[in-house]
XYZ file of C-alpha atoms in Angstrom:
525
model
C 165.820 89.262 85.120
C 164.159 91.709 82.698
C 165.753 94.432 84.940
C 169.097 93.393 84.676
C 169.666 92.891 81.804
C 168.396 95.883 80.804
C 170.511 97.785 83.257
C 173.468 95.290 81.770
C 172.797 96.444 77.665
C 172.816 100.130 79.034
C 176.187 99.746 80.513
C 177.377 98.284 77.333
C 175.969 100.710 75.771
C 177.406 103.807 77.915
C 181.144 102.071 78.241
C 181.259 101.877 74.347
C 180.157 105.240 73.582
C 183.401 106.987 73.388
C 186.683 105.156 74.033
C 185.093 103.077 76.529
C 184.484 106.049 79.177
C 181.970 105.019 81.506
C 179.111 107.931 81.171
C 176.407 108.930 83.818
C 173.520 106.339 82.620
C 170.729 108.876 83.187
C 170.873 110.999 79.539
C 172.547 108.414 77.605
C 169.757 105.219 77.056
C 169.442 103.654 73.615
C 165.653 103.282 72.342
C 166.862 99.749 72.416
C 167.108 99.840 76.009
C 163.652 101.901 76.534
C 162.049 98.956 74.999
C 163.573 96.576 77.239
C 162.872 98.744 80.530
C 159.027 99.136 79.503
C 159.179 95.131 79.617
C 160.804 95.566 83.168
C 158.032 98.342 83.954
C 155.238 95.982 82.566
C 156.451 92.601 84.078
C 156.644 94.789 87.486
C 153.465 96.182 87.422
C 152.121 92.511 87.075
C 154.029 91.810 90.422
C 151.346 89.970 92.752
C 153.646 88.505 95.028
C 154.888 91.633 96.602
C 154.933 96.010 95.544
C 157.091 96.832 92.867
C 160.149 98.497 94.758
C 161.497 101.773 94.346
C 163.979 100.972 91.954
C 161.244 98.768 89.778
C 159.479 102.262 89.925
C 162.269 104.190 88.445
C 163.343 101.687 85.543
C 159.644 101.213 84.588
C 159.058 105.609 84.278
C 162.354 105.479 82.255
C 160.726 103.346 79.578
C 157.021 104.114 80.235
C 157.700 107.851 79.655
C 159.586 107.800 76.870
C 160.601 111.702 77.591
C 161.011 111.080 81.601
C 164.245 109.165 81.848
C 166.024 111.881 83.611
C 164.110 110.604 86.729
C 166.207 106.766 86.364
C 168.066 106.434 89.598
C 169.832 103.471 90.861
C 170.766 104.629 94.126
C 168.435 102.986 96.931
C 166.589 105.314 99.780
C 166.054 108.094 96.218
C 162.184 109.263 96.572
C 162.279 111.336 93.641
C 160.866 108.542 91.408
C 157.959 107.912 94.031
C 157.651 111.715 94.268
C 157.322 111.859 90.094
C 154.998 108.848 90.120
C 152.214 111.388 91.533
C 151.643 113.187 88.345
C 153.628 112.276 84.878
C 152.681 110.232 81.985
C 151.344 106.987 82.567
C 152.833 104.417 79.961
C 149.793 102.419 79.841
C 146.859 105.189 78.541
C 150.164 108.019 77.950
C 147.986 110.972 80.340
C 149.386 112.123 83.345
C 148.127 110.531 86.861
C 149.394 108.940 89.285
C 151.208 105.523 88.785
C 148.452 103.851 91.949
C 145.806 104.921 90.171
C 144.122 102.247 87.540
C 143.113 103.417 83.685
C 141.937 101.176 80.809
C 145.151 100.725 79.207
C 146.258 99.257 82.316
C 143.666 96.912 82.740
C 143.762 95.904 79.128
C 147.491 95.041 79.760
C 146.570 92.693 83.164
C 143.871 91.153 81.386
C 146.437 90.010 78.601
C 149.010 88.921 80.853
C 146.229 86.976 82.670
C 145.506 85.061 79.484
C 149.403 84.331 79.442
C 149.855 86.481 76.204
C 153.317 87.499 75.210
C 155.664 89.472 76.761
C 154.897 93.562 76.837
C 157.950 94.382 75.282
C 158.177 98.417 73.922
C 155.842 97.755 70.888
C 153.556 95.793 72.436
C 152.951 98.135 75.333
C 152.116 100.782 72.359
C 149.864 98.422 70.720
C 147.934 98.159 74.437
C 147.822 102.151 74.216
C 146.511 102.211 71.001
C 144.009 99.222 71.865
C 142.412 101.106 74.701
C 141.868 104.442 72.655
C 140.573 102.618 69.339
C 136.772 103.004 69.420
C 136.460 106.088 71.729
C 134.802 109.250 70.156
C 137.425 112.388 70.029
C 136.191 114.634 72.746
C 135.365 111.996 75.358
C 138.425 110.539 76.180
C 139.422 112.361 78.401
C 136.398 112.195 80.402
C 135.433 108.519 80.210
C 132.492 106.761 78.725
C 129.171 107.956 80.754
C 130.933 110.899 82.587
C 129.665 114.150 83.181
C 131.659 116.924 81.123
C 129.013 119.740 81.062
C 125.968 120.583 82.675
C 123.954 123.874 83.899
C 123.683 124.609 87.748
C 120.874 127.184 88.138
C 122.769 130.119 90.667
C 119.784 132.343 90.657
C 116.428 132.628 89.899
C 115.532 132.331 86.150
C 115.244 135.386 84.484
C 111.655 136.243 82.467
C 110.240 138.967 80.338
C 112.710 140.704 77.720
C 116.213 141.420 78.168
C 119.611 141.725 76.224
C 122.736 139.743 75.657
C 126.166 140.470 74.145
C 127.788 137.615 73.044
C 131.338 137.506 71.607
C 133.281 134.424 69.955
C 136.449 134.407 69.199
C 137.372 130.289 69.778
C 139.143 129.791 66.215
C 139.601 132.171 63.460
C 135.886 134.370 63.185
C 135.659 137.236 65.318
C 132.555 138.129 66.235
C 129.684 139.710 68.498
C 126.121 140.259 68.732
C 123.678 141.755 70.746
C 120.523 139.476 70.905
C 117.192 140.295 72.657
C 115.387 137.329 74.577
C 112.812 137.452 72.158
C 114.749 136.280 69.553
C 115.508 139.529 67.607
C 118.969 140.440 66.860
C 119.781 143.770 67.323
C 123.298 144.537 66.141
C 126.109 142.187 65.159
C 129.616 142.119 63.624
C 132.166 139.967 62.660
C 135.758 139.705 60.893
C 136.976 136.156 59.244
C 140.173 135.503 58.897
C 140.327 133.267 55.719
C 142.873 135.594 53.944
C 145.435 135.312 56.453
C 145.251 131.670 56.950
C 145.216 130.905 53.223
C 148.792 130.378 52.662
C 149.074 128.052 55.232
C 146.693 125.975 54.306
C 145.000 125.519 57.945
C 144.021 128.135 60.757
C 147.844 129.147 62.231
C 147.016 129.856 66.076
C 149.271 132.215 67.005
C 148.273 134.743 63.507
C 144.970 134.049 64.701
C 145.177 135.308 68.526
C 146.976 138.468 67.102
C 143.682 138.848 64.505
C 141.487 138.273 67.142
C 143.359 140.928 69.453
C 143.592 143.243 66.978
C 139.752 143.234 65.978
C 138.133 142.612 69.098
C 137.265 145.833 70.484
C 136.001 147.447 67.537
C 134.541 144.259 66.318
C 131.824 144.636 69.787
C 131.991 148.564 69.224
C 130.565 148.238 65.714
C 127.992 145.294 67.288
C 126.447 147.974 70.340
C 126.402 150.616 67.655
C 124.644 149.033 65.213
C 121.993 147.694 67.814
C 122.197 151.370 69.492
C 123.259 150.382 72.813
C 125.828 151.191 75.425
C 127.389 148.726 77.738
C 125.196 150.103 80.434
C 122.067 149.407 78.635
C 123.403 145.562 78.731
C 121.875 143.120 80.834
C 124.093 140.398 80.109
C 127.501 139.717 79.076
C 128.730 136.056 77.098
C 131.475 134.575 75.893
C 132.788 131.507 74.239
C 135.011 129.623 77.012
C 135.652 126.683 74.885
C 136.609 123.803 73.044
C 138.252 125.658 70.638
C 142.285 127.181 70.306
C 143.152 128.604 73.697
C 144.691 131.567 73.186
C 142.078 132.999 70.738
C 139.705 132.099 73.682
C 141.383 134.216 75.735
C 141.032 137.009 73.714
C 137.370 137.090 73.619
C 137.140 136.052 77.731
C 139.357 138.974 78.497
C 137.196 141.211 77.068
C 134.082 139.840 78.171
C 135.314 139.908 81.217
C 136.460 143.317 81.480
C 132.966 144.663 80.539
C 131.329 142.786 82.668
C 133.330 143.835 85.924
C 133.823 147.219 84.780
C 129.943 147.880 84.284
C 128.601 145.424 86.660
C 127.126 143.257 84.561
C 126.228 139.277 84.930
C 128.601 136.929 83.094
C 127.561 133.699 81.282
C 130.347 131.304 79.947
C 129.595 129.276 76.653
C 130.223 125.950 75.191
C 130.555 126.462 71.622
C 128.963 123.166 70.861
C 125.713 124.022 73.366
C 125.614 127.650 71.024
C 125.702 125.817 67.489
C 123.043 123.457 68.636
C 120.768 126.133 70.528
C 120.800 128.072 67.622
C 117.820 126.845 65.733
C 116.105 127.878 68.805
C 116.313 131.402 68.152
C 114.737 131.362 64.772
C 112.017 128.805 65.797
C 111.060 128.639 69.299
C 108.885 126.022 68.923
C 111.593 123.287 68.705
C 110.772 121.650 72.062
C 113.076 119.592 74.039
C 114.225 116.648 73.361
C 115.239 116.746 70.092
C 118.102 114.563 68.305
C 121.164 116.752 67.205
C 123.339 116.163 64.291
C 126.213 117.884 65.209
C 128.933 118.616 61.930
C 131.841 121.077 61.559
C 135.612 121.508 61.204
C 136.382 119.919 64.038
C 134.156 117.899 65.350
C 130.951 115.378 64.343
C 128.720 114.427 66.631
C 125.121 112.588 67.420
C 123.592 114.021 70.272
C 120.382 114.000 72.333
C 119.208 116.964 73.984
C 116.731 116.600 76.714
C 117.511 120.161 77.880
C 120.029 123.294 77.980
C 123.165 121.853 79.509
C 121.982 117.999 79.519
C 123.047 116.433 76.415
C 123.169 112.792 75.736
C 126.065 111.736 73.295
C 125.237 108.685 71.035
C 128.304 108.881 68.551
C 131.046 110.932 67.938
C 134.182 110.477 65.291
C 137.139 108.338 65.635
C 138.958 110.080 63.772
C 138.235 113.237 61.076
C 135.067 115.196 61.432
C 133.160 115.365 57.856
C 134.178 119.671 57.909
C 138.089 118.362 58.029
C 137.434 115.489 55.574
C 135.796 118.525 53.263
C 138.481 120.542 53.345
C 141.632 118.318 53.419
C 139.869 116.434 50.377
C 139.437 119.802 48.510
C 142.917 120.608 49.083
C 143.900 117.551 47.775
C 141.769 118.807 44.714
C 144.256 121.602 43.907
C 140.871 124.352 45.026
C 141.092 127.189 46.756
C 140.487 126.784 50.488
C 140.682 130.913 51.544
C 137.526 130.666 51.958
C 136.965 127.504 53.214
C 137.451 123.961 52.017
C 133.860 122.699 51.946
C 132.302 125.335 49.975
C 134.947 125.305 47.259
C 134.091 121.147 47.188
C 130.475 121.541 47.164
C 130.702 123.737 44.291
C 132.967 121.478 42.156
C 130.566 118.366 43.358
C 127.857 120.343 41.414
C 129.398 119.843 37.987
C 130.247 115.961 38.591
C 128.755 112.721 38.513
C 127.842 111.449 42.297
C 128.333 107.843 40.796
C 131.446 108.294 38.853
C 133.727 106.495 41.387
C 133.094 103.385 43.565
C 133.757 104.869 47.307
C 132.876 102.464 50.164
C 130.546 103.614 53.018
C 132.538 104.096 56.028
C 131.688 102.180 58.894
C 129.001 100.150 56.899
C 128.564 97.238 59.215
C 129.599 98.848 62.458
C 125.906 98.750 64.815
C 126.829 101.825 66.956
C 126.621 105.568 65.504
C 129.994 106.483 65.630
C 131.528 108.243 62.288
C 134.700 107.659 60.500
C 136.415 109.552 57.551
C 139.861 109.145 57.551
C 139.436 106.437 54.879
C 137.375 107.649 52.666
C 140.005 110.802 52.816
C 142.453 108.145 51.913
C 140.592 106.662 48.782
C 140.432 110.708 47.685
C 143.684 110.445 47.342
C 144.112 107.365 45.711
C 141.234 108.468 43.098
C 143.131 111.758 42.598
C 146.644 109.461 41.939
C 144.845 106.989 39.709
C 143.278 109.787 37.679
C 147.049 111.159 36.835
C 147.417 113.778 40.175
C 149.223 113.974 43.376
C 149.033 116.326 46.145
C 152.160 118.514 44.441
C 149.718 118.476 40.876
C 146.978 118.645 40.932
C 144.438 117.250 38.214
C 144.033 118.607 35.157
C 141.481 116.582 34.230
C 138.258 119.111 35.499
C 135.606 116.753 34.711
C 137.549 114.264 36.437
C 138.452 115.802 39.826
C 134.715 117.366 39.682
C 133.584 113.557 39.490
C 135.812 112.435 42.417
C 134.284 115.534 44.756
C 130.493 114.574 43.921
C 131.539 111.296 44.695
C 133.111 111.937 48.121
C 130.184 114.360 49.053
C 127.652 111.419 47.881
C 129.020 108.745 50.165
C 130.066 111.482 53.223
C 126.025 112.074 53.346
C 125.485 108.764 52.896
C 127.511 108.140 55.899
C 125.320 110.834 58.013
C 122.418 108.983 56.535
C 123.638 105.651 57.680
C 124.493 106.846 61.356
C 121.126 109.190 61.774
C 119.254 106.300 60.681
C 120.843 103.864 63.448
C 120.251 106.897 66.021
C 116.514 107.405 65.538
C 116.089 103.897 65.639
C 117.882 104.026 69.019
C 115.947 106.680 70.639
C 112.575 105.833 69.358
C 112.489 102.260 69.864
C 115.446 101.131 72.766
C 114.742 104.385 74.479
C 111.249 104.789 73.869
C 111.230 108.423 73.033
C 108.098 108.166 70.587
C 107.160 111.900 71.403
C 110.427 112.982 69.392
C 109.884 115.425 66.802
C 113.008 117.379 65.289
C 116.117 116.519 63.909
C 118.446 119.736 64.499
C 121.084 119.815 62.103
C 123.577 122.577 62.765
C 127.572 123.383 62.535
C 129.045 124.971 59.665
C 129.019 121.838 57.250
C 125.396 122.576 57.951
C 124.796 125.223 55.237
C 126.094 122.504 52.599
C 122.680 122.354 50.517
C 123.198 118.865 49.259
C 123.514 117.755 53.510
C 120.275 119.598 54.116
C 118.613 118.368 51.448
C 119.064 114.646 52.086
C 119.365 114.881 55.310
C 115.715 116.758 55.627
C 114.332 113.296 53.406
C 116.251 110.649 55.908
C 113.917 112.756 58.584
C 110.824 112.429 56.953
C 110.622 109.049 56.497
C 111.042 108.725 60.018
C 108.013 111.635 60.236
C 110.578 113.730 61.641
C 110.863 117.615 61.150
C 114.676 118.489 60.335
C 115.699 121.995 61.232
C 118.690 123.832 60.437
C 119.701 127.368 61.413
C 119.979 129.953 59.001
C 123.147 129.546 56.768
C 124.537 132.265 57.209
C 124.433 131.399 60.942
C 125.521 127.902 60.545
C 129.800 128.866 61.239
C 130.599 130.787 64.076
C 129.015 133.872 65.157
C 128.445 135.959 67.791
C 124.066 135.839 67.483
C 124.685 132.003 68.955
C 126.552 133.152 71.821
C 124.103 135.891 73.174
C 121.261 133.123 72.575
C 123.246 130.565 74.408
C 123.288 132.786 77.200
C 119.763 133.815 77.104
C 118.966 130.449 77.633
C 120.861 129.767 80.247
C 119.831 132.860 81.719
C 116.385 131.606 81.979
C 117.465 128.823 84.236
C 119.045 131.022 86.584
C 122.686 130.296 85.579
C 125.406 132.695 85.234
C 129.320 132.342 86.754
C 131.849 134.521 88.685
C 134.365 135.878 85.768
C 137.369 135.878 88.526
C 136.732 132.370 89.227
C 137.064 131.297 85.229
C 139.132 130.059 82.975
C 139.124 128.567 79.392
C 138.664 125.113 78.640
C 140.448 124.204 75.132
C 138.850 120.458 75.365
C 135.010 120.586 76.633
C 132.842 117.314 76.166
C 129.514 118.546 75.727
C 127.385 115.829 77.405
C 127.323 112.066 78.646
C 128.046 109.466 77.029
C 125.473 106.828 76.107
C 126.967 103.201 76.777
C 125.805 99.912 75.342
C 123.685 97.861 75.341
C 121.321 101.117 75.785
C 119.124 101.433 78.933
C 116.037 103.241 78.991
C 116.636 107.227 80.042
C 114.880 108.891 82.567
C 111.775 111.184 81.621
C 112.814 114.157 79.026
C 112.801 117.442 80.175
């Protein structure tokens, strides 16, 4: 019934278009009608009595994908809507897979029907979408809750004694390269930023960036080998971001790892940016020992991770929405500052002249028992401080001591937040997964040179007798020293890849995730 008379108001719709000519129905459905067909596709996927036909198929893709109504047929014995249903957007979780195959969204959906729940009419069936994403960490998604995303396959024997790395990164808007000895000891680096060109925009343009990063790159690792007084032949290792990060600024940096390491022979190692900010510590203090608990905050993404060893991460929390670096710099916008140089730093230094107390700014996520992070609203009360206080986002305040008091304030409950969340995740590994041999809390990512977050953040530790250790600041945003360490340990497990066989990976989930209630992990490496 749902079926026909959807196919009925389309007809209507078609004959009174234009002097009621009867049109091809295929390019010419009302949004009214797409609602109604992702009832039909809904009601048909609940079919139990017998399989959705060929024509149920087609209507329900017409609604379900929104973009994919080109594919409607309603001529019997057509395959080209089972042919489709292999791989295009499913309009229960909106990914691509094949219609046969189950996702969340599509359970969530059965189990309302079940419960005799209203109809899935076109907003409802976005409400289900939404409903199965809610809660989910960015970055995991796409993998599923205790998947493996990343790990590190030994190909080789490990490699001992001293030897030398160049590692280039090029994943957003820093170009840069190092050449790092095993020991530690850096021998040469470089690196260009890009904040001027990105300034008037307001946010890191991708396609200005991959010609930055194109135009730099080469001389950017020339000046690096001549500054640690190496040629490529006196290399033993060649590394490279391969992702998350913008993928055609990865590309620039794989392309010329790559070359150099086919053209002189040389072993390639492929790195996860996230692995190389939280490694990093490692290279100033070897005596951080595996595991250790990682707070994990940046531009783009904020994280709570255990590390039991290079390549096995454990992820207890991630954000559901901003990461605290984005929060930083969209509030300091906001604030009328200037962001060339990077949102948080131009914050932290207003937060300095105001009171921390000044406004009333609820912890996020205050009663939530997981350690997930949130900061979209406390973004949002920003801006309603910054309207009450007489500013909008065209004016900004002119009220200095004001707009100073509203950053201190949003910095004092953003740590707070980390406080809350670190405090729920040593709790977690100490006493549900009985790691009472942990020691260090390694706080890296670029937010991680803020001196307010280290300072608080080094007292939450303490009381829990923990050691918190942060890499140098200057080596808390992206480098190329992180890189070439990354790959020296990972060369020390044996593990290095094929270049030809590569490619970059613009979404990378670092680890597995941790599921609740918690069970008790295997031994630590």
């Amino acid at each position: 019934q749902g079926v026909s008379s959807s196919i009925h108001m389309c007809s209507m719709v078609s004959l009174n278009g234009v002097g009621g000519r009867r049109w091809v129905l295929s390019p010419h459905i009302s949004m009214i009608s797409l609602f109604l067909l992702n009832s039909a596709r809904v009601n048909s996927a609940m079919h139990t009595t017998h399989p959705s036909s060929k024509l149920c198929r087609s209507i329900g893709w017409v609604g379900g994908g929104f973009f994919s109504y080109r594919h409607f047929t309603l001529r019997g014995g057509d395959d080209r809507a089972e042919q489709a249903s292999k791989g295009l957007q499913c309009p229960f979780c909106n990914k691509v897979h094949s219609l046969r195959d189950s996702c969340k969204a599509q359970r969530v959906a059965q189990t309302r029907a079940s419960q005799g729940r209203r109809t899935m009419d076109g907003w409802a069936l976005l409400s289900v979408m939404r409903e199965a994403k809610v809660g989910t960490p960015k970055g995991l998604s796409e993998y599923g809750w205790g998947s493996a995303a990343y790990d590190a396959q030994p190909t080789m024997e490990g490699w001992k004694g001293n030897f030398v790395v160049l590692g280039i990164e090029t994943s957003c808007d820093d170009t840069a390269a190092a050449v790092v000895e095993s020991s530690g000891n850096i021998l040469g680096e470089s690196k260009r930023s890009q904040d001027q060109i990105h300034a008037a925009w307001g946010g890191v343009v991708p396609g200005l960036a991959r010609d930055a990063h194109a135009s730099a790159i080469e001389e950017v690792v020339k000046e690096a080998l001549e500054k640690s007084n190496m040629s490529y032949d006196q290399l033993d290792a060649v590394a490279v971001t391969m992702g998350p990060g913008l993928e055609i600024c990865l590309r620039v940096g794989f392309h010329q790892a790559r070359d150099i390491a086919l053209n002189f022979s040389k072993p390639f190692v492929s790195i996860h940016h996230l692995e190389a900010h939280v490694l990093m510590v490692r290279q100033a203090d070897q005596s951080v020992q595996f595991p250790f608990l990682v707070l994990l905050v940046s531009g783009g993404h904020c994280q709570i991770l255990l590390a039991r060893g290079v390549g096995d991460y454990l992820l207890l929390g991630g954000t559901l929405d901003d990461s605290l670096g984005e929060a930083y710099d969209k509030s300091a916008r906001m604030l009328g500052l200037d962001v060339g140089g990077g949102g948080g730093a131009a914050l932290e230094a207003l937060a300095e002249q105001g009171n921390p107390k000044a406004i009333k700014f609820g912890v996020p996520m205050a009663k939530r028992k997981d350690c997930h992070f949130s900061f979209a609203g406390l973004k949002t009360a920003v801006r309603l401080a910054i309207q009450n206080a007489g500013g909008d986002l065209t004016n900004p305040l002119q009220d200095a001591q004001a707009a100073a008091d509203i950053a201190a304030s949003f910095q004092h409950v953003a740590i707070r937040h980390l406080e809350d969340r670190i405090t729920r995740a040593i709790r977690l590994c100490k006493e549900e997964m009985g790691l009472s041999d942990l020691r260090h809390l390694v706080v890296c990512g670029g937010v991680a040179a803020n001196k307010c977050v280290r300072s608080r953040i080094s007292d939450k530790a303490r009381s829990f007798n923990l050691t918190a250790v942060f890499p140098p600041a200057r080596l808390c945003t992206d480098n190329g020293v992180m890189v070439a360490w990354a790959a020296v340990e990972r060369l020390r497990m044996g593990v290095c890849e094929d270049p030809a066989e590569l490619e970059v990976r613009a979404r990378w989930p670092l680890g597995v995730s941790q599921t609740f209630p918690h069970a008790k992990p295997t031994s630590a490496k």
